[in-house]
Amino acid sequence: MTSEDGQPDLVGHSEIDVHADLAGQRMVEALLFASNEPLSLEELTLRVPEGTDVLALLERLQKLYEPRGVNLVRLAGKWCFRTAEDLSYLMHRNVEEQRKLSRAALETLAIIAYHQPVTRAEIEEIRGVSTSKGTLDVLLETTWIRMRGRRRTPGRPVTYGTTEQFLVHFGLENVKDLPGLEELKGAGLLDSAVPASFVVPTPNDEVALTEDEDPLEDGSFFDDDAEETAGA
């Protein structure tokens, strides 16, 4: 499109760009609103017209929703709408009862989050008490932890790690966003007089197996107890 003097009609092009951006923004907004799960940048890009700058639209929507009751947030590398943090108290009545974990389950979940990949025996060593298989079963049912592989040690015990659902539920972009030593002290979760040698490990939830892990084989979900007993 050109103007009367033969020059490009920049105003016309600007209007087209604005309409295209608005259309793309509406598409991204609709996809996120309708999805039951967080969507990645790649998933959104595949579902909108080619050439759409999806990341720019997400950042624009994030600012647009920032003062509202629903915010656009990035969790576990994916995007979703969530209730604004200052209004979360309104949702307390909707919390599922089965999500209320016992102290043993919470301690086990924390150990898995910080020490993954970790075996049941290693969890027990850290806690100082035995951990029932029922506790691990409950955590597996929440989908917050998963069986990763098998440790290359006698008995080949199963290793556990956290999942994407764990990050989404606790509002974390990455497992490394878990609180460190000073944050745990500040929240009153650790005694301020902990020994100087006490260290909170840097969490790592890499999907790839470590050098001392083997993949799970068929039947791994049923023979955990037997193999751990054999390795005891």
CSV table of N, CA and C in Angstrom, one decimal, residues 58-189:
chain,number,residue,atom,x,y,z
A,58,LEU,N,2.7,-13.1,25.3
A,58,LEU,CA,2.6,-13.6,26.6
A,58,LEU,C,3.1,-12.5,27.7
A,59,GLU,N,4.2,-11.8,27.3
A,59,GLU,CA,4.7,-10.8,28.3
A,59,GLU,C,3.7,-9.6,28.3
A,60,ARG,N,3.0,-9.3,27.2
A,60,ARG,CA,2.0,-8.3,27.2
A,60,ARG,C,0.8,-8.7,28.0
A,61,LEU,N,0.4,-9.9,27.9
A,61,LEU,CA,-0.8,-10.4,28.7
A,61,LEU,C,-0.4,-10.5,30.1
A,62,GLN,N,0.8,-10.8,30.4
A,62,GLN,CA,1.2,-10.9,31.8
A,62,GLN,C,1.1,-9.5,32.5
A,63,LYS,N,1.5,-8.5,31.8
A,63,LYS,CA,1.4,-7.1,32.4
A,63,LYS,C,-0.1,-6.7,32.4
A,64,LEU,N,-0.9,-7.1,31.4
A,64,LEU,CA,-2.3,-6.8,31.4
A,64,LEU,C,-3.0,-7.4,32.6
A,65,TYR,N,-2.7,-8.6,32.9
A,65,TYR,CA,-3.4,-9.3,34.0
A,65,TYR,C,-2.8,-9.0,35.4
A,66,GLU,N,-1.6,-8.4,35.4
A,66,GLU,CA,-0.9,-8.2,36.7
A,66,GLU,C,-1.8,-7.6,37.8
A,67,PRO,N,-2.6,-6.6,37.5
A,67,PRO,CA,-3.4,-6.0,38.6
A,67,PRO,C,-4.8,-6.7,38.9
A,68,ARG,N,-5.0,-7.7,38.1
A,68,ARG,CA,-6.4,-8.4,38.2
A,68,ARG,C,-6.4,-9.5,39.2
A,69,GLY,N,-7.6,-10.1,39.4
A,69,GLY,CA,-7.7,-11.2,40.3
A,69,GLY,C,-7.2,-12.5,39.8
A,70,VAL,N,-6.9,-12.6,38.5
A,70,VAL,CA,-6.3,-13.7,37.9
A,70,VAL,C,-5.0,-13.2,37.2
A,71,ASN,N,-3.9,-13.9,37.4
A,71,ASN,CA,-2.6,-13.5,36.8
A,71,ASN,C,-2.1,-14.5,35.9
A,72,LEU,N,-1.4,-14.1,34.9
A,72,LEU,CA,-0.7,-15.0,34.0
A,72,LEU,C,0.7,-15.3,34.5
A,73,VAL,N,1.0,-16.5,34.8
A,73,VAL,CA,2.3,-16.8,35.4
A,73,VAL,C,3.0,-17.9,34.6
A,74,ARG,N,4.3,-18.0,34.8
A,74,ARG,CA,5.1,-19.0,34.2
A,74,ARG,C,5.6,-20.0,35.3
A,75,LEU,N,5.2,-21.2,35.1
A,75,LEU,CA,5.6,-22.3,36.1
A,75,LEU,C,6.2,-23.5,35.4
A,76,ALA,N,7.3,-24.0,35.9
A,76,ALA,CA,7.9,-25.1,35.2
A,76,ALA,C,8.2,-24.9,33.8
A,77,GLY,N,8.5,-23.7,33.4
A,77,GLY,CA,8.7,-23.4,32.0
A,77,GLY,C,7.5,-23.2,31.1
A,78,LYS,N,6.3,-23.3,31.7
A,78,LYS,CA,5.1,-23.2,31.0
A,78,LYS,C,4.2,-22.1,31.5
A,79,TRP,N,3.2,-21.7,30.7
A,79,TRP,CA,2.3,-20.6,31.1
A,79,TRP,C,0.9,-21.0,31.4
A,80,CYS,N,0.3,-20.3,32.4
A,80,CYS,CA,-1.1,-20.6,32.8
A,80,CYS,C,-1.6,-19.4,33.6
A,81,PHE,N,-2.9,-19.4,33.7
A,81,PHE,CA,-3.6,-18.4,34.6
A,81,PHE,C,-3.8,-19.0,36.0
A,82,ARG,N,-3.5,-18.2,37.0
A,82,ARG,CA,-3.7,-18.6,38.4
A,82,ARG,C,-4.3,-17.4,39.2
A,83,THR,N,-5.0,-17.8,40.2
A,83,THR,CA,-5.5,-16.8,41.1
A,83,THR,C,-4.4,-15.9,41.7
A,84,ALA,N,-4.6,-14.6,41.8
A,84,ALA,CA,-3.6,-13.7,42.3
A,84,ALA,C,-3.3,-14.2,43.7
A,85,GLU,N,-2.0,-14.1,44.1
A,85,GLU,CA,-1.5,-14.6,45.4
A,85,GLU,C,-2.3,-14.0,46.5
A,86,ASP,N,-2.5,-12.7,46.5
A,86,ASP,CA,-3.2,-12.0,47.6
A,86,ASP,C,-4.6,-12.4,47.8
A,87,LEU,N,-5.2,-13.2,46.8
A,87,LEU,CA,-6.6,-13.6,46.9
A,87,LEU,C,-6.7,-15.1,47.1
A,88,SER,N,-5.5,-15.8,47.3
A,88,SER,CA,-5.5,-17.2,47.4
A,88,SER,C,-6.4,-17.7,48.6
A,89,TYR,N,-6.5,-16.9,49.6
A,89,TYR,CA,-7.3,-17.3,50.8
A,89,TYR,C,-8.8,-17.6,50.4
A,90,LEU,N,-9.3,-17.0,49.3
A,90,LEU,CA,-10.6,-17.2,48.9
A,90,LEU,C,-10.9,-18.6,48.4
A,91,MET,N,-9.8,-19.3,48.0
A,91,MET,CA,-9.9,-20.6,47.4
A,91,MET,C,-9.7,-21.7,48.5
A,92,HIS,N,-9.5,-21.4,49.7
A,92,HIS,CA,-9.2,-22.4,50.7
A,92,HIS,C,-10.2,-23.5,50.8
A,93,ARG,N,-11.5,-23.1,50.7
A,93,ARG,CA,-12.6,-24.1,50.8
A,93,ARG,C,-12.5,-25.1,49.6
A,94,ASN,N,-11.8,-24.8,48.6
A,94,ASN,CA,-11.8,-25.7,47.4
A,94,ASN,C,-10.6,-26.6,47.4
A,95,VAL,N,-9.8,-26.5,48.4
A,95,VAL,CA,-8.6,-27.4,48.5
A,95,VAL,C,-9.1,-28.8,48.7
A,96,GLU,N,-8.5,-29.8,47.9
A,96,GLU,CA,-8.9,-31.2,48.0
A,96,GLU,C,-8.4,-31.7,49.3
A,97,GLU,N,-9.2,-32.5,50.1
A,97,GLU,CA,-8.8,-33.0,51.3
A,97,GLU,C,-7.6,-34.0,51.2
A,98,GLN,N,-7.5,-34.7,50.1
A,98,GLN,CA,-6.4,-35.7,49.9
A,98,GLN,C,-5.1,-35.1,49.7
A,99,ARG,N,-5.1,-33.8,49.5
A,99,ARG,CA,-3.8,-33.1,49.4
A,99,ARG,C,-3.2,-32.7,50.8
A,100,LYS,N,-3.9,-33.0,51.8
A,100,LYS,CA,-3.4,-32.7,53.2
A,100,LYS,C,-2.5,-33.9,53.6
A,101,LEU,N,-1.2,-33.6,53.6
A,101,LEU,CA,-0.2,-34.7,53.8
A,101,LEU,C,0.2,-34.8,55.3
A,102,SER,N,0.5,-36.0,55.7
A,102,SER,CA,1.0,-36.2,57.1
A,102,SER,C,2.4,-35.5,57.2
A,103,ARG,N,2.9,-35.4,58.4
A,103,ARG,CA,4.2,-34.9,58.7
A,103,ARG,C,5.3,-35.7,58.0
A,104,ALA,N,5.1,-37.0,58.1
A,104,ALA,CA,6.1,-38.0,57.5
A,104,ALA,C,6.1,-37.8,56.0
A,105,ALA,N,4.9,-37.6,55.4
A,105,ALA,CA,4.9,-37.4,53.9
A,105,ALA,C,5.5,-36.1,53.5
A,106,LEU,N,5.3,-35.0,54.3
A,106,LEU,CA,5.8,-33.7,54.0
A,106,LEU,C,7.4,-33.8,54.1
A,107,GLU,N,7.9,-34.4,55.1
A,107,GLU,CA,9.3,-34.6,55.3
A,107,GLU,C,9.9,-35.3,54.2
A,108,THR,N,9.2,-36.4,53.8
A,108,THR,CA,9.7,-37.2,52.7
A,108,THR,C,9.7,-36.5,51.4
A,109,LEU,N,8.7,-35.7,51.1
A,109,LEU,CA,8.6,-34.9,49.9
A,109,LEU,C,9.7,-33.8,49.9
A,110,ALA,N,10.0,-33.2,51.0
A,110,ALA,CA,11.0,-32.2,51.1
A,110,ALA,C,12.4,-32.8,50.8
A,111,ILE,N,12.6,-34.0,51.4
A,111,ILE,CA,13.9,-34.7,51.1
A,111,ILE,C,14.1,-35.1,49.7
A,112,ILE,N,13.0,-35.6,49.1
A,112,ILE,CA,13.1,-35.9,47.6
A,112,ILE,C,13.3,-34.6,46.8
A,113,ALA,N,12.7,-33.5,47.1
A,113,ALA,CA,12.8,-32.3,46.4
A,113,ALA,C,14.3,-31.8,46.4
A,114,TYR,N,14.9,-31.8,47.6
A,114,TYR,CA,16.2,-31.3,47.8
A,114,TYR,C,17.3,-32.2,47.4
A,115,HIS,N,17.1,-33.5,47.5
A,115,HIS,CA,18.2,-34.5,47.4
A,115,HIS,C,18.0,-35.4,46.1
A,116,GLN,N,17.0,-35.2,45.3
A,116,GLN,CA,16.8,-36.0,44.2
A,116,GLN,C,18.0,-36.1,43.2
A,117,PRO,N,18.2,-37.2,42.6
A,117,PRO,CA,17.5,-38.5,42.8
A,117,PRO,C,17.9,-39.2,44.1
A,118,VAL,N,16.9,-39.7,44.8
A,118,VAL,CA,17.2,-40.3,46.1
A,118,VAL,C,16.4,-41.6,46.3
A,119,THR,N,17.0,-42.6,47.0
A,119,THR,CA,16.3,-43.9,47.2
A,119,THR,C,15.6,-43.8,48.5
A,120,ARG,N,14.7,-44.8,48.7
A,120,ARG,CA,14.0,-44.9,50.0
A,120,ARG,C,15.0,-45.1,51.2
A,121,ALA,N,16.0,-45.9,51.0
A,121,ALA,CA,17.0,-46.0,52.1
A,121,ALA,C,17.7,-44.7,52.4
A,122,GLU,N,18.0,-43.9,51.4
A,122,GLU,CA,18.7,-42.6,51.6
A,122,GLU,C,17.7,-41.7,52.3
A,123,ILE,N,16.4,-41.8,51.9
A,123,ILE,CA,15.4,-40.9,52.6
A,123,ILE,C,15.4,-41.3,54.1
A,124,GLU,N,15.4,-42.5,54.4
A,124,GLU,CA,15.4,-43.0,55.8
A,124,GLU,C,16.6,-42.6,56.6
A,125,GLU,N,17.8,-42.6,55.9
A,125,GLU,CA,19.0,-42.2,56.5
A,125,GLU,C,19.0,-40.7,56.9
A,126,ILE,N,18.4,-39.9,56.0
A,126,ILE,CA,18.4,-38.4,56.2
A,126,ILE,C,17.3,-38.1,57.3
A,127,ARG,N,16.2,-38.8,57.3
A,127,ARG,CA,15.1,-38.6,58.3
A,127,ARG,C,15.5,-39.1,59.6
A,128,GLY,N,16.3,-40.2,59.6
A,128,GLY,CA,16.7,-40.9,60.9
A,128,GLY,C,15.6,-41.8,61.4
A,129,VAL,N,14.6,-42.1,60.6
A,129,VAL,CA,13.5,-43.0,60.9
A,129,VAL,C,13.1,-43.8,59.6
A,130,SER,N,12.5,-44.9,59.8
A,130,SER,CA,12.0,-45.6,58.6
A,130,SER,C,10.9,-44.9,57.9
A,131,THR,N,10.8,-45.1,56.6
A,131,THR,CA,9.8,-44.5,55.8
A,131,THR,C,9.0,-45.7,55.2
A,132,SER,N,7.7,-45.7,55.5
A,132,SER,CA,6.8,-46.8,55.0
A,132,SER,C,6.6,-46.6,53.5
A,133,LYS,N,6.4,-47.7,52.8
A,133,LYS,CA,6.1,-47.6,51.4
A,133,LYS,C,4.8,-46.9,51.1
A,134,GLY,N,3.9,-47.0,52.2
A,134,GLY,CA,2.6,-46.3,52.0
A,134,GLY,C,2.8,-44.8,51.9
A,135,THR,N,3.8,-44.2,52.6
A,135,THR,CA,4.1,-42.8,52.5
A,135,THR,C,4.5,-42.4,51.0
A,136,LEU,N,5.4,-43.2,50.4
A,136,LEU,CA,5.8,-43.0,49.1
A,136,LEU,C,4.6,-43.2,48.1
A,137,ASP,N,3.7,-44.2,48.4
A,137,ASP,CA,2.6,-44.4,47.5
A,137,ASP,C,1.7,-43.2,47.5
A,138,VAL,N,1.5,-42.6,48.7
A,138,VAL,CA,0.6,-41.4,48.8
A,138,VAL,C,1.2,-40.2,48.0
A,139,LEU,N,2.5,-40.1,48.0
A,139,LEU,CA,3.2,-39.0,47.3
A,139,LEU,C,3.1,-39.3,45.8
A,140,LEU,N,3.2,-40.5,45.4
A,140,LEU,CA,3.1,-40.9,44.0
A,140,LEU,C,1.7,-40.6,43.5
A,141,GLU,N,0.7,-40.8,44.3
A,141,GLU,CA,-0.7,-40.6,43.9
A,141,GLU,C,-1.0,-39.1,43.7
A,142,THR,N,-0.3,-38.2,44.5
A,142,THR,CA,-0.4,-36.8,44.3
A,142,THR,C,0.2,-36.3,42.9
A,143,THR,N,1.0,-37.2,42.3
A,143,THR,CA,1.7,-36.9,41.1
A,143,THR,C,2.8,-35.8,41.3
A,144,TRP,N,3.2,-35.6,42.6
A,144,TRP,CA,4.3,-34.6,42.8
A,144,TRP,C,5.6,-35.3,42.8
A,145,ILE,N,5.7,-36.6,42.9
A,145,ILE,CA,7.0,-37.3,42.8
A,145,ILE,C,6.8,-38.4,41.7
A,146,ARG,N,7.9,-38.9,41.3
A,146,ARG,CA,7.9,-40.0,40.3
A,146,ARG,C,9.1,-40.9,40.5
A,147,MET,N,9.0,-42.2,40.0
A,147,MET,CA,10.1,-43.1,40.0
A,147,MET,C,11.0,-42.7,38.8
A,148,ARG,N,12.2,-42.4,39.1
A,148,ARG,CA,13.1,-42.0,38.0
A,148,ARG,C,13.8,-43.2,37.4
A,149,GLY,N,14.5,-44.0,38.2
A,149,GLY,CA,15.3,-45.1,37.7
A,149,GLY,C,15.7,-46.0,38.8
A,150,ARG,N,16.8,-46.8,38.6
A,150,ARG,CA,17.3,-47.6,39.6
A,150,ARG,C,18.8,-47.3,39.9
A,151,ARG,N,19.1,-47.2,41.2
A,151,ARG,CA,20.5,-47.0,41.6
A,151,ARG,C,21.4,-48.2,41.2
A,152,ARG,N,22.6,-47.9,40.7
A,152,ARG,CA,23.5,-49.0,40.4
A,152,ARG,C,24.3,-49.5,41.7
A,153,THR,N,23.5,-50.0,42.6
A,153,THR,CA,24.0,-50.5,43.8
A,153,THR,C,23.4,-51.9,44.1
A,154,PRO,N,23.9,-52.7,45.0
A,154,PRO,CA,23.2,-54.0,45.3
A,154,PRO,C,21.7,-53.8,45.6
A,155,GLY,N,20.9,-54.6,45.0
A,155,GLY,CA,19.5,-54.5,45.2
A,155,GLY,C,18.8,-53.6,44.2
A,156,ARG,N,19.6,-52.7,43.6
A,156,ARG,CA,19.2,-51.8,42.5
A,156,ARG,C,17.9,-51.1,43.0
A,157,PRO,N,17.9,-50.3,44.1
A,157,PRO,CA,16.7,-49.7,44.6
A,157,PRO,C,16.3,-48.5,43.7
A,158,VAL,N,15.0,-48.3,43.7
A,158,VAL,CA,14.3,-47.2,42.9
A,158,VAL,C,14.8,-45.9,43.4
A,159,THR,N,15.0,-44.9,42.4
A,159,THR,CA,15.3,-43.6,42.8
A,159,THR,C,14.0,-42.7,42.5
A,160,TYR,N,13.9,-41.7,43.4
A,160,TYR,CA,12.7,-40.8,43.3
A,160,TYR,C,13.1,-39.4,43.0
A,161,GLY,N,12.2,-38.7,42.3
A,161,GLY,CA,12.4,-37.2,42.0
A,161,GLY,C,11.1,-36.6,41.9
A,162,THR,N,11.1,-35.2,41.8
A,162,THR,CA,9.8,-34.5,41.7
A,162,THR,C,9.4,-34.4,40.3
A,163,THR,N,8.2,-33.9,40.1
A,163,THR,CA,7.6,-33.8,38.7
A,163,THR,C,7.2,-32.3,38.4
A,164,GLU,N,6.8,-32.2,37.2
A,164,GLU,CA,6.3,-30.9,36.7
A,164,GLU,C,5.1,-30.4,37.5
A,165,GLN,N,4.2,-31.4,37.9
A,165,GLN,CA,3.1,-31.1,38.7
A,165,GLN,C,3.5,-30.5,40.1
A,166,PHE,N,4.6,-31.0,40.6
A,166,PHE,CA,5.1,-30.5,41.9
A,166,PHE,C,5.4,-29.0,41.7
A,167,LEU,N,6.1,-28.6,40.7
A,167,LEU,CA,6.5,-27.2,40.4
A,167,LEU,C,5.2,-26.3,40.3
A,168,VAL,N,4.2,-26.9,39.5
A,168,VAL,CA,3.0,-26.1,39.3
A,168,VAL,C,2.2,-25.9,40.5
A,169,HIS,N,2.1,-27.0,41.3
A,169,HIS,CA,1.3,-26.9,42.6
A,169,HIS,C,1.9,-25.9,43.6
A,170,PHE,N,3.2,-25.9,43.7
A,170,PHE,CA,3.9,-25.0,44.6
A,170,PHE,C,4.3,-23.7,44.0
A,171,GLY,N,3.9,-23.4,42.8
A,171,GLY,CA,4.2,-22.1,42.2
A,171,GLY,C,5.6,-21.8,41.9
A,172,LEU,N,6.4,-22.8,41.4
A,172,LEU,CA,7.8,-22.7,41.2
A,172,LEU,C,8.1,-22.7,39.7
A,173,GLU,N,8.9,-21.8,39.2
A,173,GLU,CA,9.4,-21.9,37.8
A,173,GLU,C,10.4,-23.0,37.6
A,174,ASN,N,11.2,-23.2,38.7
A,174,ASN,CA,12.3,-24.2,38.6
A,174,ASN,C,12.5,-24.8,40.0
A,175,VAL,N,12.9,-26.0,40.1
A,175,VAL,CA,13.2,-26.6,41.5
A,175,VAL,C,14.2,-25.8,42.2
A,176,LYS,N,15.1,-25.2,41.5
A,176,LYS,CA,16.2,-24.3,42.1
A,176,LYS,C,15.6,-23.1,42.8
A,177,ASP,N,14.3,-22.8,42.6
A,177,ASP,CA,13.6,-21.7,43.3
A,177,ASP,C,13.2,-22.1,44.7
A,178,LEU,N,13.4,-23.4,45.1
A,178,LEU,CA,13.1,-23.8,46.5
A,178,LEU,C,13.9,-22.9,47.4
A,179,PRO,N,13.4,-22.7,48.6
A,179,PRO,CA,14.1,-21.8,49.6
A,179,PRO,C,15.5,-22.4,50.0
A,180,GLY,N,16.5,-21.5,50.2
A,180,GLY,CA,17.8,-21.9,50.6
A,180,GLY,C,17.8,-21.9,52.2
A,181,LEU,N,19.0,-22.0,52.7
A,181,LEU,CA,19.2,-22.1,54.1
A,181,LEU,C,18.7,-20.8,54.8
A,182,GLU,N,19.1,-19.7,54.4
A,182,GLU,CA,18.7,-18.4,55.0
A,182,GLU,C,17.2,-18.2,54.9
A,183,GLU,N,16.6,-18.6,53.8
A,183,GLU,CA,15.2,-18.4,53.7
A,183,GLU,C,14.4,-19.4,54.6
A,184,LEU,N,14.9,-20.6,54.7
A,184,LEU,CA,14.3,-21.5,55.7
A,184,LEU,C,14.4,-21.0,57.1
A,185,LYS,N,15.5,-20.5,57.5
A,185,LYS,CA,15.6,-19.9,58.8
A,185,LYS,C,14.7,-18.7,59.0
A,186,GLY,N,14.6,-17.9,58.0
A,186,GLY,CA,13.7,-16.7,58.1
A,186,GLY,C,12.3,-17.1,58.2
A,187,ALA,N,11.9,-18.2,57.6
A,187,ALA,CA,10.5,-18.7,57.7
A,187,ALA,C,10.2,-19.4,59.0
A,188,GLY,N,11.3,-19.6,59.8
A,188,GLY,CA,11.1,-20.4,61.0
A,188,GLY,C,11.0,-21.9,60.8
A,189,LEU,N,11.4,-22.4,59.7
A,189,LEU,CA,11.4,-23.8,59.4
A,189,LEU,C,12.7,-24.5,59.8
